[in-house]
Coordinates of C-alpha atoms in Angstrom, one line a residue:
X910 CA -65.6 -251.5 32.2
X911 CA -64.5 -247.9 32.3
X912 CA -66.3 -245.7 35.1
X913 CA -69.0 -248.3 35.1
X914 CA -70.0 -247.6 31.5
X915 CA -70.9 -250.4 29.2
X916 CA -68.7 -249.0 26.5
X917 CA -65.5 -247.1 25.7
X918 CA -64.7 -244.8 22.8
X919 CA -61.2 -244.8 21.2
X920 CA -59.8 -242.2 19.0
X921 CA -61.6 -239.0 17.8
X922 CA -64.0 -239.4 15.1
X923 CA -63.4 -237.4 12.0
X924 CA -66.3 -235.5 11.0
X925 CA -67.9 -237.0 8.0
X926 CA -65.4 -239.9 8.1
X927 CA -65.5 -243.5 9.0
X928 CA -66.3 -244.9 12.5
X929 CA -66.4 -248.5 14.0
X930 CA -68.8 -250.0 16.3
X931 CA -68.3 -253.4 18.2
X932 CA -71.2 -254.5 20.3
X933 CA -69.8 -257.9 21.3
X934 CA -66.2 -257.0 22.0
X935 CA -66.0 -257.8 25.7
X936 CA -66.3 -260.9 28.0
X937 CA -66.5 -259.0 31.0
X938 CA -69.1 -259.8 33.6
X939 CA -69.7 -257.6 36.7
X940 CA -69.0 -259.2 40.1
X941 CA -72.6 -258.6 41.1
X942 CA -74.2 -260.5 38.2
X943 CA -73.3 -264.4 38.8
X944 CA -74.1 -266.1 35.4
X945 CA -73.5 -269.5 37.2
X946 CA -71.4 -270.9 34.2
X947 CA -68.0 -272.3 34.0
X948 CA -65.2 -269.8 33.7
X949 CA -64.0 -271.3 30.4
X950 CA -67.1 -270.4 28.8
X951 CA -66.3 -266.7 29.1
X952 CA -63.6 -267.3 26.4
X953 CA -66.1 -269.0 24.3
X954 CA -68.1 -267.5 21.4
X955 CA -71.3 -267.5 23.5
X956 CA -69.8 -264.7 25.7
X957 CA -67.9 -262.6 23.2
X958 CA -67.1 -262.1 19.4
X959 CA -63.5 -263.3 19.5
X960 CA -61.1 -260.9 17.9
X961 CA -63.3 -258.1 17.4
X962 CA -61.9 -255.9 20.3
X963 CA -58.4 -256.2 19.0
X964 CA -59.5 -255.2 15.4
X965 CA -61.7 -252.2 16.7
X966 CA -58.8 -251.0 18.9
X967 CA -56.4 -251.3 16.0
X968 CA -58.8 -249.4 13.6
X969 CA -58.8 -246.5 16.1
X970 CA -55.3 -246.4 17.1
X971 CA -53.5 -247.1 13.9
X972 CA -55.9 -246.2 11.0
X973 CA -57.9 -243.3 12.2
X974 CA -61.3 -245.0 12.5
X975 CA -62.6 -244.1 15.8
X976 CA -64.5 -246.9 17.7
X977 CA -67.3 -247.3 20.2
X978 CA -66.4 -250.5 21.9
X979 CA -68.9 -252.5 24.3
X980 CA -67.2 -253.4 27.7
X981 CA -69.7 -256.1 28.9
X982 CA -70.3 -259.6 27.7
X983 CA -73.3 -260.5 25.5
X984 CA -74.2 -262.9 28.2
X985 CA -74.9 -260.1 30.7
X986 CA -77.0 -258.0 28.2
X987 CA -76.8 -258.5 24.4
X988 CA -76.3 -254.9 23.1
X989 CA -77.1 -256.0 19.6
X990 CA -80.7 -256.8 20.4
X991 CA -83.9 -254.6 20.6
X992 CA -85.3 -253.9 24.1
X993 CA -87.8 -256.5 23.7
X994 CA -86.0 -259.3 22.0
X995 CA -86.2 -262.7 23.7
X996 CA -82.5 -263.1 23.6
X997 CA -81.6 -259.6 25.3
X998 CA -80.5 -261.6 28.5
X999 CA -80.0 -265.0 27.2
X1000 CA -80.9 -268.1 29.4
X1001 CA -79.3 -270.4 26.9
X1002 CA -76.7 -270.1 24.2
X1003 CA -75.4 -272.9 21.6
X1004 CA -76.5 -275.4 24.0
X1005 CA -75.3 -273.9 27.3
X1006 CA -77.9 -273.0 30.0
X1007 CA -77.1 -269.7 31.6
X1008 CA -78.8 -270.3 35.0
X1009 CA -78.0 -266.9 36.5
X1010 CA -80.0 -265.3 33.8
X1011 CA -83.1 -267.3 34.6
X1012 CA -85.6 -264.8 36.2
X1013 CA -83.2 -261.8 35.7
X1014 CA -84.4 -258.3 36.2
X1015 CA -84.6 -257.4 32.5
X1016 CA -85.5 -253.6 33.1
X1017 CA -82.4 -253.3 35.5
X1018 CA -80.1 -254.7 32.8
X1019 CA -81.7 -252.3 30.2
X1020 CA -81.2 -249.4 32.6
X1021 CA -77.6 -250.2 33.5
X1022 CA -76.2 -251.4 30.2
X1023 CA -78.4 -251.3 27.0
X1024 CA -79.8 -247.9 27.2
X1025 CA -76.6 -245.9 28.4
X1026 CA -74.6 -248.0 25.5
X1027 CA -77.0 -246.9 22.8
X1028 CA -77.6 -243.4 24.1
X1029 CA -73.9 -242.8 24.1
X1030 CA -73.6 -244.3 20.6
X1031 CA -76.4 -242.0 19.2
X1032 CA -74.8 -238.9 20.6
X1033 CA -71.3 -239.9 19.3
X1034 CA -72.7 -240.7 15.8
X1035 CA -74.8 -237.6 15.6
X1036 CA -71.5 -235.4 16.3
X1037 CA -69.4 -237.4 13.9
X1038 CA -72.0 -237.4 11.0
X1039 CA -70.1 -240.4 9.4
X1040 CA -70.1 -241.2 5.8
X1041 CA -69.7 -244.9 6.7
X1042 CA -70.1 -247.0 10.0
X1043 CA -68.3 -250.4 10.2
X1044 CA -70.2 -252.7 12.6
X1045 CA -67.7 -255.5 13.7
X1046 CA -68.7 -258.9 14.7
X1047 CA -67.1 -262.6 14.3
X1048 CA -68.7 -265.9 13.8
X1049 CA -67.4 -269.3 14.8
X1050 CA -66.4 -272.0 12.3
X1051 CA -68.9 -274.4 13.8
X1052 CA -71.7 -274.6 16.2
X1053 CA -71.7 -277.1 19.1
X1054 CA -75.6 -277.2 19.1
X1055 CA -76.2 -277.6 15.0
X1056 CA -74.5 -279.1 12.3
X1057 CA -73.7 -276.5 9.8
X1058 CA -71.4 -275.7 7.0
X1059 CA -69.8 -272.4 7.3
X1060 CA -67.3 -271.9 4.5
X1061 CA -67.0 -268.1 4.5
X1062 CA -64.2 -266.2 5.7
X1063 CA -66.0 -263.0 5.9
X1064 CA -69.5 -261.9 5.4
X1065 CA -71.6 -258.7 5.0
X1066 CA -74.8 -258.5 6.6
X1067 CA -77.7 -255.9 5.8
X1068 CA -81.3 -255.5 6.1
X1069 CA -83.0 -252.9 3.7
X1070 CA -79.8 -250.9 2.8
X1071 CA -77.3 -252.9 1.0
X1072 CA -75.7 -249.9 -0.6
X1073 CA -72.4 -250.3 1.0
X1074 CA -72.5 -254.1 1.5
X1075 CA -72.7 -254.6 -2.3
X1076 CA -69.4 -252.9 -2.7
X1077 CA -67.7 -254.6 0.1
X1078 CA -68.7 -258.1 -0.9
X1079 CA -66.9 -257.5 -4.3
X1080 CA -64.0 -255.9 -2.6
X1081 CA -63.3 -258.7 -0.3
X1082 CA -63.8 -261.2 -3.0
X1083 CA -61.3 -259.3 -5.1
X1084 CA -58.7 -260.1 -2.2
X1085 CA -59.5 -264.0 -2.7
X1086 CA -61.8 -264.4 0.2
X1087 CA -64.9 -266.5 0.4
X1088 CA -67.6 -263.8 1.2
X1089 CA -71.1 -264.4 2.7
X1090 CA -73.9 -262.5 1.5
X1091 CA -76.2 -262.2 4.6
X1092 CA -74.5 -265.4 5.9
X1093 CA -74.1 -267.2 8.4
X1094 CA -77.0 -265.1 9.8
X1095 CA -79.3 -262.8 8.0
X1096 CA -79.4 -258.9 8.6
X1097 CA -83.0 -258.9 7.7
X1098 CA -83.6 -260.8 11.0
X1099 CA -80.6 -259.7 13.0
X1100 CA -79.4 -256.2 12.5
X1101 CA -80.7 -254.3 15.6
X1102 CA -77.8 -252.0 16.2
X1103 CA -77.4 -250.8 12.6
X1104 CA -81.2 -250.8 12.0
X1105 CA -81.5 -248.3 14.9
X1106 CA -78.3 -246.2 14.3
X1107 CA -77.7 -246.5 10.5
X1108 CA -80.7 -247.5 8.6
X1109 CA -83.1 -245.3 10.7
X1110 CA -80.8 -242.3 9.8
X1111 CA -80.2 -242.9 6.2
X1112 CA -76.3 -243.7 7.1
X1113 CA -74.4 -246.2 4.9
X1114 CA -73.0 -249.1 6.9
X1115 CA -71.0 -252.4 6.7
X1116 CA -71.8 -255.2 9.1
X1117 CA -68.6 -257.2 8.7
X1118 CA -68.6 -260.7 10.2
X1119 CA -65.2 -262.5 10.3
X1120 CA -64.5 -266.2 10.9
X1121 CA -63.0 -266.3 14.4
X1122 CA -60.3 -268.7 13.6
X1123 CA -58.9 -266.1 11.3
X1124 CA -58.4 -263.4 13.9
X1125 CA -57.4 -265.2 16.9
X1126 CA -54.0 -263.5 17.3
X1127 CA -52.7 -259.9 17.4
X1128 CA -51.0 -260.5 14.0
X1129 CA -54.1 -261.8 12.4
X1130 CA -56.2 -258.9 13.9
X1131 CA -53.6 -256.3 12.6
X1132 CA -53.8 -257.8 9.1
X1133 CA -57.7 -257.7 9.1
X1134 CA -57.7 -254.1 10.6
X1135 CA -55.7 -253.0 7.6
X1136 CA -57.8 -255.1 5.1
X1137 CA -61.0 -253.5 6.7
X1138 CA -59.6 -250.1 6.5
X1139 CA -58.9 -250.5 2.7
X1140 CA -62.3 -251.9 1.9
X1141 CA -64.0 -249.3 4.0
X1142 CA -62.2 -246.5 2.3
X1143 CA -62.9 -247.9 -1.1
X1144 CA -66.6 -248.4 -0.3
X1145 CA -66.9 -244.9 0.9
X1146 CA -65.3 -243.5 -2.3
X1147 CA -67.6 -245.8 -4.4
X1148 CA -70.8 -244.4 -2.5
X1149 CA -69.7 -240.9 -3.3
X1150 CA -69.5 -241.7 -7.0
X1151 CA -72.9 -243.5 -7.0

């Protein structure tokens, strides 16, 4: 983490432009929070949205889309959950028990990580007044704990406000991709950050889920950053014309 903050901000937001948010971009676990799990699991999807940090950095450094990026693992505190959500400090994920989180001081995790992350994002977005927010996530091709067909390469999630998502679903499809519509998770149930920072303020947004095997390398991340930039820009233009 940077200066003990649970986030870092890359690039300077263009007033009224497009910005990026990445809630699950890091697998960092502070030394004073022993999770009690094998180290290899920190490179697993239960700890991090694989590929999203590289894409968010690329968007900010190469494409002018400033980014607010998490710097702690979702296993420490899931920043993409409401404060009262059962999975805020997970004790189990995809069949793996997280023993260090059993009986954890939830209020301490909220005060140290969750609240500073969201307070900083709120201030950042208020100053930027963006025309569109891109919320980046990634999903695993399959789960260990459940047999489930996941044919999508990219997906758009939304709750009540699907203005931007409708355009992006079409635009990604025009690139020949298999596009999920509120898949493999529904934004009706899991949309905490955008519910709070986008829908509550009437800000259009794209919650983009990318399949992790497509963004494992820097070259793939660079390609997706360029594609997301194109889709986001076209979506912003379409929203202006609607």
